[in-house]
Coordinates of C-alpha atoms in Angstrom, one line a residue:
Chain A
X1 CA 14.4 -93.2 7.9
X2 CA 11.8 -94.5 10.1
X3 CA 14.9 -96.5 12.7
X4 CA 18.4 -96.2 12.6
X5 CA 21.3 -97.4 14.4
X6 CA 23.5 -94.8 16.4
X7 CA 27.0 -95.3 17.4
X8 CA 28.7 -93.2 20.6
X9 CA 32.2 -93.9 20.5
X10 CA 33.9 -93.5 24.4
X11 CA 37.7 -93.2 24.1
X12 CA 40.6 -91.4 25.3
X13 CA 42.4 -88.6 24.2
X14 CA 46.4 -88.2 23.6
X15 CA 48.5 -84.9 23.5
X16 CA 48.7 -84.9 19.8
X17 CA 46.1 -84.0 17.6
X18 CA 46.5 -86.1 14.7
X19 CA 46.1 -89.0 16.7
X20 CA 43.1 -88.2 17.9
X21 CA 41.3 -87.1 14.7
X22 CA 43.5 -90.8 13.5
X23 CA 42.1 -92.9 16.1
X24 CA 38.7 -91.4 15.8
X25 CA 38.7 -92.1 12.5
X26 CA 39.2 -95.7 13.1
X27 CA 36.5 -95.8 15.7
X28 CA 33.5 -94.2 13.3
X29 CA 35.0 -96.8 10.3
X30 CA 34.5 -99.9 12.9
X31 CA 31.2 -98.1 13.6
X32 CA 30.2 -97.9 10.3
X33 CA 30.7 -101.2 9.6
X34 CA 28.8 -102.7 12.1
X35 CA 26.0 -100.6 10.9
X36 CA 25.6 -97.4 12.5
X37 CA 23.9 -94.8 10.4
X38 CA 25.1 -92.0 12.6
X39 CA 28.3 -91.7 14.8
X40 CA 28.8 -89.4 17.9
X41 CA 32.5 -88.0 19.0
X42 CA 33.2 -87.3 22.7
X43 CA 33.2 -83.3 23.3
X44 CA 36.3 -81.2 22.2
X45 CA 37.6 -84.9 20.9
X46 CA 41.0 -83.7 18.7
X47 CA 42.4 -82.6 22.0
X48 CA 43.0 -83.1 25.9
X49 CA 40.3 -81.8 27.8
X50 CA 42.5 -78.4 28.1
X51 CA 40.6 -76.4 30.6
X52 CA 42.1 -77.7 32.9
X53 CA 44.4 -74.4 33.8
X54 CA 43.4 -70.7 32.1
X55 CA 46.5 -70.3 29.7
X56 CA 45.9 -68.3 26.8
X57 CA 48.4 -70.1 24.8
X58 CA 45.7 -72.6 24.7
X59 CA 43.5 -70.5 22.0
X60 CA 45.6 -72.4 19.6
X61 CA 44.3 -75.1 19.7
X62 CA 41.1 -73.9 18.4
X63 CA 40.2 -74.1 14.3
X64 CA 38.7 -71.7 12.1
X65 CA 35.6 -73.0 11.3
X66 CA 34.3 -73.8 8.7
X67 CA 37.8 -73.9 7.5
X68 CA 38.6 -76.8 9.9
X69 CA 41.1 -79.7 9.3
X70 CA 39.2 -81.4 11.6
X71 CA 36.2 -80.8 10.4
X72 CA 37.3 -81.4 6.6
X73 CA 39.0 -85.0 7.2
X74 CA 35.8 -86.3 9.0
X75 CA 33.7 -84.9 6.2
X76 CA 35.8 -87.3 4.2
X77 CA 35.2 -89.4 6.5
X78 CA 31.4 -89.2 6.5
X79 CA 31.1 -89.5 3.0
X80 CA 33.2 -92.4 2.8
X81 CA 31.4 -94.7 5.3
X82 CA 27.9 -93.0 4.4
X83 CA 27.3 -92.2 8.3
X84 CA 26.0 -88.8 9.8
X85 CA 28.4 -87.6 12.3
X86 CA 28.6 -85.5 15.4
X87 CA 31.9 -83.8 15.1
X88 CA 32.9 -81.8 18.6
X89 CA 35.4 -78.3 17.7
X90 CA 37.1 -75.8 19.9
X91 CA 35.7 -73.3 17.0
X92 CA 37.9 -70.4 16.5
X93 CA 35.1 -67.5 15.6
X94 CA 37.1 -64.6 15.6
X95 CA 40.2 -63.4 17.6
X96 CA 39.0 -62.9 21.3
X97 CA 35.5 -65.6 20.3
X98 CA 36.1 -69.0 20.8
X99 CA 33.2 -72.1 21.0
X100 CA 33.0 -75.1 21.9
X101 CA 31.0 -76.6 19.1
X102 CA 29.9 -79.5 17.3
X103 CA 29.3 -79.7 13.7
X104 CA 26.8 -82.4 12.2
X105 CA 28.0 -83.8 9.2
X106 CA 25.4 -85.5 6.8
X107 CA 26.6 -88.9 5.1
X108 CA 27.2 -87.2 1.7
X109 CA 30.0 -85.2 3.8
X110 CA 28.2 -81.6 3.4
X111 CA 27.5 -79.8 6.7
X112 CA 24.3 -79.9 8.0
X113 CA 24.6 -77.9 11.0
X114 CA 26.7 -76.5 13.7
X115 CA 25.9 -76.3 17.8
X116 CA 27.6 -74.0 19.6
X117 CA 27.2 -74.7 23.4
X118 CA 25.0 -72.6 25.3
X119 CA 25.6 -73.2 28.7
X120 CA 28.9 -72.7 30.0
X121 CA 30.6 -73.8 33.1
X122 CA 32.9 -73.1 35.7
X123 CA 34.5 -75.3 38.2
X124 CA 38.0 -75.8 39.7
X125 CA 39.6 -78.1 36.3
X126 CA 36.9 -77.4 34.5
X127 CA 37.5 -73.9 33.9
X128 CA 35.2 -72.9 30.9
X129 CA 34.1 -69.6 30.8
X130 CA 37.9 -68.5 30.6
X131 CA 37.4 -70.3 27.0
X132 CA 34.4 -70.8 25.4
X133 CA 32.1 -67.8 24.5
X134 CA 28.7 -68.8 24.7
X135 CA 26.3 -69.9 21.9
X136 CA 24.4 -67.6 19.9
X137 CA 22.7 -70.0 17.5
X138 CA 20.7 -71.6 20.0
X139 CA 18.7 -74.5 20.9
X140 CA 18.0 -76.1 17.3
X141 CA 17.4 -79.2 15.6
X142 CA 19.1 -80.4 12.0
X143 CA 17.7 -82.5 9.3
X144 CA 19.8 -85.3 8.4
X145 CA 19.6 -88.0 5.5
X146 CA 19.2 -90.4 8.0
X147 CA 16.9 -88.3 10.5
X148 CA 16.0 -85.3 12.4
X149 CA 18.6 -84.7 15.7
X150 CA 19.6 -82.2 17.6
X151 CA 23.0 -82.2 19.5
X152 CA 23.7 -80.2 23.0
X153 CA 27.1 -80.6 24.6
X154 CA 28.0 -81.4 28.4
X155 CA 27.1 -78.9 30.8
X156 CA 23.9 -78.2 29.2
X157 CA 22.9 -81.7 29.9
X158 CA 21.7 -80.7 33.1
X159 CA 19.4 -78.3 31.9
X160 CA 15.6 -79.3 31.0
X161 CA 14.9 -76.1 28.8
X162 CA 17.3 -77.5 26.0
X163 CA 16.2 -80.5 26.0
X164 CA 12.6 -79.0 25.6
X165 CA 13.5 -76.6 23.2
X166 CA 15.3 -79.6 21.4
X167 CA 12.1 -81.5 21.3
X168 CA 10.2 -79.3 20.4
X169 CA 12.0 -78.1 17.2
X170 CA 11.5 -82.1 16.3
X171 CA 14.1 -83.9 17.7
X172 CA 14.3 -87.7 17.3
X173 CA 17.0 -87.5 19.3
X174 CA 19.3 -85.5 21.5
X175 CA 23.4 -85.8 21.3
X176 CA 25.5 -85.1 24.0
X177 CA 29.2 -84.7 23.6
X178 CA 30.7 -84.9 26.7
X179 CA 33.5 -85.0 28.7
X180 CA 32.7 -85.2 32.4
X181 CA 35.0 -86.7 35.0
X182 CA 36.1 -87.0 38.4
X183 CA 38.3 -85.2 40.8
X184 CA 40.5 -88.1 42.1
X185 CA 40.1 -86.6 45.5
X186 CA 36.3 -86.6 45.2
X187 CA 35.4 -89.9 43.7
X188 CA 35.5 -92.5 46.4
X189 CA 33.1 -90.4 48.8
X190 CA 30.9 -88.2 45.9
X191 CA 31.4 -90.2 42.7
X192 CA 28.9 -92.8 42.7
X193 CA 26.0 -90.1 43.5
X194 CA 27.5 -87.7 40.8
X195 CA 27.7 -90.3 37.9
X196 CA 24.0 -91.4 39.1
X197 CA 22.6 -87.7 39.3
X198 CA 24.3 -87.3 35.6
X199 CA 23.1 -90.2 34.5
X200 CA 19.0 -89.7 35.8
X201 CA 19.0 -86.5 34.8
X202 CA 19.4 -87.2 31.1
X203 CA 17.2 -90.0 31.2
X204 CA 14.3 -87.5 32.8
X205 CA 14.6 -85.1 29.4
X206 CA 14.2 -88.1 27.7
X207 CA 11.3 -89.3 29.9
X208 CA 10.2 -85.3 29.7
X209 CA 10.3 -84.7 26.0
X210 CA 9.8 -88.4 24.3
X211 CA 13.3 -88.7 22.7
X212 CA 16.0 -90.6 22.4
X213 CA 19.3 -89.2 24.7
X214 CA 22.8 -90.7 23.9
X215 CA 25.6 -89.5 25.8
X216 CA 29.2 -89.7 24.4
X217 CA 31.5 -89.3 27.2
X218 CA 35.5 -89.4 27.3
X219 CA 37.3 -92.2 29.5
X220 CA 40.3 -92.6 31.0
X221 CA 42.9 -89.8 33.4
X222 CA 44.3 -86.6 31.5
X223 CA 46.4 -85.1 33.7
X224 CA 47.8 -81.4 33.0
X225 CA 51.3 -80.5 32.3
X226 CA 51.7 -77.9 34.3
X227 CA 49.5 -78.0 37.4
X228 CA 49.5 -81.8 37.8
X229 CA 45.4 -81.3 38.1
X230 CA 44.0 -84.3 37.1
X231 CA 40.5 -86.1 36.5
X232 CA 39.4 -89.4 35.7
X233 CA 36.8 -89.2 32.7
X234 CA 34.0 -91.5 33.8
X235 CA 32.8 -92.9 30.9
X236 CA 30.0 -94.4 30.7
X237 CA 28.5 -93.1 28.0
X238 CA 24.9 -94.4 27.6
X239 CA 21.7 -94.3 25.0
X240 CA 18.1 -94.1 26.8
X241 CA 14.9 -94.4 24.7
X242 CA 11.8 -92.2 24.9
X243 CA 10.8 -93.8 28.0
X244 CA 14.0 -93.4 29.6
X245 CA 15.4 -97.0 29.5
X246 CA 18.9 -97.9 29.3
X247 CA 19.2 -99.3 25.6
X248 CA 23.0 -99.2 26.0
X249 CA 25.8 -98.1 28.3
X250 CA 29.7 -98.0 28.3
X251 CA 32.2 -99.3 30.7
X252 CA 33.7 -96.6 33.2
X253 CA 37.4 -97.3 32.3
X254 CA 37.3 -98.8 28.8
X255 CA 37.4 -97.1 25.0
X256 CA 34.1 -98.5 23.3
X257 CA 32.0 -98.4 21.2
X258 CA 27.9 -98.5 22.1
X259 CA 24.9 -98.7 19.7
X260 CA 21.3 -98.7 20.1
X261 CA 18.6 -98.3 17.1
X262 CA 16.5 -95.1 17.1
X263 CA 12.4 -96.0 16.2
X264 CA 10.1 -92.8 15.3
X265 CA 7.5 -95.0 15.9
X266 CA 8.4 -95.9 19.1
X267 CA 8.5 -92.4 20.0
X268 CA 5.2 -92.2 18.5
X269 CA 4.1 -94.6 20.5
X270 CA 5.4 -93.8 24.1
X271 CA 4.1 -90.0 22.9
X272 CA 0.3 -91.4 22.8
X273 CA 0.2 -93.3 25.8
X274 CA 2.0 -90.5 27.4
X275 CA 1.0 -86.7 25.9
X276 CA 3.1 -84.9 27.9
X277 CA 3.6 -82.5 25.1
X278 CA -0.3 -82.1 24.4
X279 CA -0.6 -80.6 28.3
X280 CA 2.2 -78.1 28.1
X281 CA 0.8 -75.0 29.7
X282 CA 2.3 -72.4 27.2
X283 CA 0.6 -69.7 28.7
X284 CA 1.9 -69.7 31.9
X285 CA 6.1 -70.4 31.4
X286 CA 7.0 -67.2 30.4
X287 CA 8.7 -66.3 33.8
X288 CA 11.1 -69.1 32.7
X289 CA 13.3 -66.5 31.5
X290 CA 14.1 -64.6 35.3
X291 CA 17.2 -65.1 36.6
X292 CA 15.5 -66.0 40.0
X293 CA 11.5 -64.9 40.8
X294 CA 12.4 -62.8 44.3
Chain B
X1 CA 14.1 -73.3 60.5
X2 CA 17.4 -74.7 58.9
X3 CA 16.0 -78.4 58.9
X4 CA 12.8 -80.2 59.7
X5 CA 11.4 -83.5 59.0
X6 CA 8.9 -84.0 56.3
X7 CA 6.0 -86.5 56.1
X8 CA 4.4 -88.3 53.4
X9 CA 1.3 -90.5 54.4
X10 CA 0.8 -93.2 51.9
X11 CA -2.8 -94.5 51.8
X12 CA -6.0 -96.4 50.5
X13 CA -9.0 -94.5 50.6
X14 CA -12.9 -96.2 50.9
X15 CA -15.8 -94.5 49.7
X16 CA -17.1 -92.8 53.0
X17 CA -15.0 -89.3 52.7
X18 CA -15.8 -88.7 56.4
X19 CA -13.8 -92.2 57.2
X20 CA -11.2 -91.1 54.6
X21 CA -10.8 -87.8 56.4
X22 CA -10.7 -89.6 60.1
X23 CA -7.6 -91.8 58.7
X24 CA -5.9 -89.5 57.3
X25 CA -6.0 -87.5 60.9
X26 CA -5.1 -90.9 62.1
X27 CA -1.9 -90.8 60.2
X28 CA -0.8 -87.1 60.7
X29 CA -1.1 -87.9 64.6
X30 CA 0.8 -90.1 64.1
X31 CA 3.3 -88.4 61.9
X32 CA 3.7 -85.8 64.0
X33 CA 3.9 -87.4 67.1
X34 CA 7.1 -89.4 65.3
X35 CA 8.4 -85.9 65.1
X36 CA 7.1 -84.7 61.4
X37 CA 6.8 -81.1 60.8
X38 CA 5.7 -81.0 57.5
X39 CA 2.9 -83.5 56.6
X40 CA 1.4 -84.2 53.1
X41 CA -1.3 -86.2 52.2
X42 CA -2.2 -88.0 48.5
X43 CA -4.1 -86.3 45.6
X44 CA -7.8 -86.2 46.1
X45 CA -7.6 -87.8 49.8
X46 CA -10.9 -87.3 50.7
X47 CA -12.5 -89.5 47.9
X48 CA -11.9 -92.2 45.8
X49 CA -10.0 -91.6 42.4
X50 CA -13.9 -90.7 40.9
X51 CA -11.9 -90.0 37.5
X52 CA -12.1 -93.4 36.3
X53 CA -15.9 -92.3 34.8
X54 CA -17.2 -89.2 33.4
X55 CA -20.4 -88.7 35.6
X56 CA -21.8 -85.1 36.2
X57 CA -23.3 -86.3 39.9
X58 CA -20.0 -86.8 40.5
X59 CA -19.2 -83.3 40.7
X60 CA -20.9 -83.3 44.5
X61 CA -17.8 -84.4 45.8
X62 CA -16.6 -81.4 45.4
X63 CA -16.6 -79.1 48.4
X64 CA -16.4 -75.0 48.2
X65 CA -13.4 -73.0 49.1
X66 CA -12.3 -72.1 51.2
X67 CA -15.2 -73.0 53.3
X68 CA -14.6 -76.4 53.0
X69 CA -15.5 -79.4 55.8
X70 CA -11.9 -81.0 54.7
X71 CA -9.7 -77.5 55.4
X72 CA -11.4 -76.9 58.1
X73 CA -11.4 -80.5 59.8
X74 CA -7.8 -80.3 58.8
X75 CA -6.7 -77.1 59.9
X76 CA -7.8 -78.1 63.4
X77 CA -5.4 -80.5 63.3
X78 CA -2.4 -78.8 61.8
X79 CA -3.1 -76.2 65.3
X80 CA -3.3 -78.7 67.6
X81 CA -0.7 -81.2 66.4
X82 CA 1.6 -78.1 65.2
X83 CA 2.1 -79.3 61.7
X84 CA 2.3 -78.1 58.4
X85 CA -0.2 -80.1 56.0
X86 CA -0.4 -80.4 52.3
X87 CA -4.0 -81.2 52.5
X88 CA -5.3 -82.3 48.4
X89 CA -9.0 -80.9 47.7
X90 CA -11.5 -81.5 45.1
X91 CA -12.2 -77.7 45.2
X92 CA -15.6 -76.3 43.8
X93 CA -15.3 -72.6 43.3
X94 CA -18.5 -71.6 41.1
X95 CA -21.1 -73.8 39.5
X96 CA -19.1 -75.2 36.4
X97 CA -15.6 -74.4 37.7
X98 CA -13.9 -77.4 39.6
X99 CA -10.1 -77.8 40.4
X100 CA -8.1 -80.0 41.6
X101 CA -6.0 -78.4 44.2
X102 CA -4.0 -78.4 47.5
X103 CA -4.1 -75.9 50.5
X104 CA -1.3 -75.4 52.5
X105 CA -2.0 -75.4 56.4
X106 CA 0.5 -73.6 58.4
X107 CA 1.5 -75.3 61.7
X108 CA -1.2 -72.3 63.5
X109 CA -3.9 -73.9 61.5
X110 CA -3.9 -70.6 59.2
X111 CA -4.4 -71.0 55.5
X112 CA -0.4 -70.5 53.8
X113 CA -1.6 -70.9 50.3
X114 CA -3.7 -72.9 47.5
X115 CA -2.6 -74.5 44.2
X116 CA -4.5 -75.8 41.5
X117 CA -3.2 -78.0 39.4
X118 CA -1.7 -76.6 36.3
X119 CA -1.6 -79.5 34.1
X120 CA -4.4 -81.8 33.8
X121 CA -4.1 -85.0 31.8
X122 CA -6.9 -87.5 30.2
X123 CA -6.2 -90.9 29.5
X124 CA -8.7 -93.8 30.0
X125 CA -9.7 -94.6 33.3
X126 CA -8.2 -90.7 34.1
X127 CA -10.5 -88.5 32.6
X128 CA -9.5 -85.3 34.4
X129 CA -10.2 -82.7 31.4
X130 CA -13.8 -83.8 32.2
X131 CA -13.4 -82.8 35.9
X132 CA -11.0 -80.4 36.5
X133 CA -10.6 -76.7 35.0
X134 CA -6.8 -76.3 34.7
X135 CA -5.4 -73.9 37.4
X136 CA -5.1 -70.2 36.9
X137 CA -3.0 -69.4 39.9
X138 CA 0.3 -70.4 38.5
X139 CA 3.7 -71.9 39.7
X140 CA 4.6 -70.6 43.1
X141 CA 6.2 -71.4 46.6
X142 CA 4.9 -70.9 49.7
X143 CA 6.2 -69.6 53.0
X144 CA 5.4 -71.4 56.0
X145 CA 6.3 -71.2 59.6
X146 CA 8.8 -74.1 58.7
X147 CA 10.4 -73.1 55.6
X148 CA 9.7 -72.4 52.0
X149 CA 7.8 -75.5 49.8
X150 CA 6.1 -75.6 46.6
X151 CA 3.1 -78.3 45.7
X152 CA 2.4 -79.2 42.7
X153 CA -0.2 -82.3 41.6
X154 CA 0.1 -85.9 40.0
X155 CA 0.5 -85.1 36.3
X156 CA 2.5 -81.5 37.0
X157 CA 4.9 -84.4 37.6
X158 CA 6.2 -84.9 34.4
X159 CA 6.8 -81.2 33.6
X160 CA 10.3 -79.6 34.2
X161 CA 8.7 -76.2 33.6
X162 CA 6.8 -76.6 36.7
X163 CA 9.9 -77.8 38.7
X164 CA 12.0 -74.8 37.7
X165 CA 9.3 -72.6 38.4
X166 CA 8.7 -73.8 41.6
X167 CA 12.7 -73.7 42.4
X168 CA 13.2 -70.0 40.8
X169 CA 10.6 -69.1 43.6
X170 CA 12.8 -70.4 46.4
X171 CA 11.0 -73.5 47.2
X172 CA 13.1 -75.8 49.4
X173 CA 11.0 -78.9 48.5
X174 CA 8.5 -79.7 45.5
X175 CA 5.2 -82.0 47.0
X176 CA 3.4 -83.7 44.5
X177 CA 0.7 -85.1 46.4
X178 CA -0.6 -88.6 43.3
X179 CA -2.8 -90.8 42.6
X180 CA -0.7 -92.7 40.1
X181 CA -1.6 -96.5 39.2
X182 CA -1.4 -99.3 37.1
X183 CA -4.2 -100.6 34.5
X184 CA -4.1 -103.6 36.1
X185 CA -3.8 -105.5 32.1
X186 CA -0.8 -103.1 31.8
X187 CA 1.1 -103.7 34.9
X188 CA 3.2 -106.8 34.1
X189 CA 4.4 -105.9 30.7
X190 CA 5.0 -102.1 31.5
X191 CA 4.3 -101.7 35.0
X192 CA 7.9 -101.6 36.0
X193 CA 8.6 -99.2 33.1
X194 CA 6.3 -97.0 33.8
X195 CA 7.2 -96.6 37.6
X196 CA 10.7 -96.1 36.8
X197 CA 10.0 -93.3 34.2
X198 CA 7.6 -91.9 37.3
X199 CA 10.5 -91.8 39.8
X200 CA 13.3 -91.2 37.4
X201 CA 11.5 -87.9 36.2
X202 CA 11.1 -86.7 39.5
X203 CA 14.7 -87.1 40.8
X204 CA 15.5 -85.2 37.6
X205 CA 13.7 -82.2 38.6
X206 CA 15.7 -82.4 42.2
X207 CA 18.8 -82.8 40.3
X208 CA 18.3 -80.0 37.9
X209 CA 16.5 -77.7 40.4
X210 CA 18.8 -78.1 43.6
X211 CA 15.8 -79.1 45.6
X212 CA 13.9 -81.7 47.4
X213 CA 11.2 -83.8 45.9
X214 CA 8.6 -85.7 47.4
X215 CA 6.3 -87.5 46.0
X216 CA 2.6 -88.8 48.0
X217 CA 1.0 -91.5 46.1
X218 CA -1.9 -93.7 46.6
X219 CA -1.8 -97.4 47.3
X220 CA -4.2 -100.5 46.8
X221 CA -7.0 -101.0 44.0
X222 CA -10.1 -99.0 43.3
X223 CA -12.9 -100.5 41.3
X224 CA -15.1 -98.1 39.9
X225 CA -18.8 -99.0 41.3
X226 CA -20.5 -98.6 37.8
X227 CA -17.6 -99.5 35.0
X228 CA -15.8 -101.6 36.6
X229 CA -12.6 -100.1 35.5
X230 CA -9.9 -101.2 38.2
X231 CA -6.7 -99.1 39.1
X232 CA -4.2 -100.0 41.3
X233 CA -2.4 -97.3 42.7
X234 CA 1.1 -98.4 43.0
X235 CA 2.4 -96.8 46.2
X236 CA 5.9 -96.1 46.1
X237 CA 5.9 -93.1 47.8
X238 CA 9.0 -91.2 47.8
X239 CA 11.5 -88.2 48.9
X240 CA 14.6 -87.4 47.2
X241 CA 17.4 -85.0 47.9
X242 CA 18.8 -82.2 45.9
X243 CA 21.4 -84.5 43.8
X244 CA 18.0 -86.9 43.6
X245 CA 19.2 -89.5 46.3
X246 CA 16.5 -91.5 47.5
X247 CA 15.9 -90.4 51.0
X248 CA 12.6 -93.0 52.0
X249 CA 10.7 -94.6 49.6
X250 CA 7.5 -96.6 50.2
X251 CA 6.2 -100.0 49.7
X252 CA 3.7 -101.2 46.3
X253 CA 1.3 -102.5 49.0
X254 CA 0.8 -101.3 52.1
X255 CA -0.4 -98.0 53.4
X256 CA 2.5 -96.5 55.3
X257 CA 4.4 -93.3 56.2
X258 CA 7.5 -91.9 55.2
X259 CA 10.2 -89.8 56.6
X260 CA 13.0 -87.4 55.8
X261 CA 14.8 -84.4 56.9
X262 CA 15.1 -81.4 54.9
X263 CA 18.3 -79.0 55.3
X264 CA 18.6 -75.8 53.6
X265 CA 22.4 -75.9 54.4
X266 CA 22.8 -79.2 51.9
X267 CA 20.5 -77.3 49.3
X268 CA 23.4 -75.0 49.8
X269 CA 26.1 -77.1 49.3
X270 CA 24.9 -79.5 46.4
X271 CA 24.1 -75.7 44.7
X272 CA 27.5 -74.6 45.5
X273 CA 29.1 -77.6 44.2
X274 CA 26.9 -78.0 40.7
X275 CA 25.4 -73.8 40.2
X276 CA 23.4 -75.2 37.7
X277 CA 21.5 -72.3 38.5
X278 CA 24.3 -69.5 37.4
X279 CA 24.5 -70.4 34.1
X280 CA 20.7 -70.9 32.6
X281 CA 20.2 -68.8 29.6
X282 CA 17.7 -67.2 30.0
X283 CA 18.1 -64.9 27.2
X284 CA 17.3 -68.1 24.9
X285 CA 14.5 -70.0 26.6
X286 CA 11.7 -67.6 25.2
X287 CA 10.5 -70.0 22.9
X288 CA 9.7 -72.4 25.5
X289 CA 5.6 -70.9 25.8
X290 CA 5.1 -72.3 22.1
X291 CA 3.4 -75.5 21.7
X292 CA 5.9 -76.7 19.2
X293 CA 8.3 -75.3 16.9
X294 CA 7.7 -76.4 13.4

């Protein structure tokens, strides 16, 4: 399609998984209805934000994919309502591999892809590489019925080279499940720069590459059982267009939903008055893959 | 040294270089006598922008390195005032082989390095590919009696491959000495736009990279003497902190300097606190030197 409408649906997460999948469900319908052509989840969406503490008894909440309830009842789903959808998984791989994934579901309900995220992070509450082995499918783009996306998750918002890479397999658009939040402790003195420095960063790769960036963030505290560690999902969730404007942007402490159309020719059109991608100088990035140049 | 003050003088510039050159002494005096240990100075300072027409005589602007009348003028200067200078050059280094680059001036008035500008745009009224062979010295950082910086040029602006590059070789802070500016038929309906894509960019690549930007633009019109092509340079000269926090930014009108300190330690701690840097994968980003992945 030459413009669509997207749909990032910001909401909070309960304990129990069915509700989850159950209220998502009811988010992408009123989505669909309204006229979005293409639906995004926050990250890791059937569940708490479990990393939280390291607890192996936590694997269990991951699915074998592609033999996923989740994934099957929003197939359903997706079919149903005729909507492309981002669909976040903690994707069980094999015993002792475990992702943190999303698979893009075409509006017939077939798959049409699956990300598994590449970057991987660490932080006290936010204790990922415990979990998640990194992606091994890389930085891709997927052809849709409606058009062509590509989805990264979270942490590897902060990184420019996926949202290159992204572009550059053809991107219209760039996905962001996320689920970024606060440390209570932190927020008063650090939390405005952090949500602003999250928030400029994404709109630069869009600025950067020519694309469409829509962030689908969680809202709302999860606090876990056991430690009492908490944080306060910031919300927030926002679309930018090629040029980096705000098109749309979610509340910090409600569920919503956002929208904001998608225009290939408006990317064609920012592209030709500004050709970044024209004066890329190819031969002289290679060192981009060193750790450090020391 | 752990911290030191940078300076960015914002200017207009006449047609008489030799007057150019005597301001712009005028303004590092004066920088550095308000403390400044680091001192950069806009794109192409000696001239007007002469990019707004292709014109072969203009080429005689052009002035050999590194036995140039600017470097030299300048490094007197950067002795006797004990300043670091980012000092922009219209370099000529063999008959058909012009750059656009930068010498970096160490606080003894010794040569620290030269960059040419890597990526060289064209658009009306900036016809650079006419002018300027694109730089073959690369992405690096520079080590100075003050600390460690990188400069990059104008258009290298809107590339995050640049940024990262300059980062992964331990530049503290990324100059990017401009001439950016309004068509003046442009600049109400996407003036404010296109500024904010400029500046959003830019604190991206702090963000992303850990490190400090700063950013030395032009200010006032220029009318080119045979087309009549008008630009007006739109100022706004600005340094931003690791987590892209605006440190000092500059007017849209008036010629002015800027100010702000520079501490490794907080390059430290913002690093500590987001390692962006950990978790790059570089084992995927190989397919970053293509031009496009279709």
């Amino acid at each position: 399609m030459q413009s669509w409408k997207v749909a990032l649906v910001q909401m909070r997460m309960s304990s129990e998984k069915a509700l989850n999948i159950e209220r998502g469900i009811g988010y992408i319908e009123q989505a669909a209805q309204a006229g979005a052509h293409m639906i995004c989840l926050p990250e890791l969406f059937a569940s708490p934000y479990f990393c939280q503490r390291e607890d192996s008894q936590l694997f269990d909440l991951a699915e074998n994919y592609p033999h996923s309830e989740t994934v099957q009842a929003l197939q359903v789903v997706a079919k149903r309502t005729h909507t492309v959808l981002i669909v976040p998984i903690f994707e069980r791989r094999a015993p002792g591999i475990y992702h943190n994934s999303a698979v893009i579901l075409d509006s017939t309900g077939e798959v049409a892809g699956l990300y598994r995220k590449m970057h991987i992070p660490d932080d006290p509450a936010f204790y990922e590489k415990y979990y998640f082995t990194p992606g091994d499918l890389g930085f891709k783009a997927f052809d849709t019925s409606v058009g062509r996306i590509a989805v990264l998750i979270c942490w590897d918002q902060w990184y420019p080279e996926g949202a290159r890479l992204a572009a550059l397999h053809g991107a219209s658009i760039i996905f962001y499940p996320t689920a970024i939040g606060w440390h209570p402790a932190e927020k008063e003195r650090y939390g405005a720069a952090q949500h602003d420095a999250w928030r400029t960063v994404q709109r630069g790769h869009a600025i950067a590459n020519g694309v469409y960036v829509a962030a689908a963030n969680r809202v709302g505290r999860e606090v876990d059982s056991v430690t009492g560690s908490t944080l306060e999902f910031w919300g927030q969730s926002f679309i930018a267009d090629p040029q980096g404007v705000l098109l749309a942007e979610a509340s910090a402490e409600n569920e919503e939903i956002i929208y904001a159309d998608v225009d290939v020719r408006h990317i064609e059109t920012i592209r030709r008055n500004w050709p970044f991608l024209r004066d890329r100088r190819i031969d002289a990035y290679a060192a981009l893959t060193n750790r450090f140049l020391d």
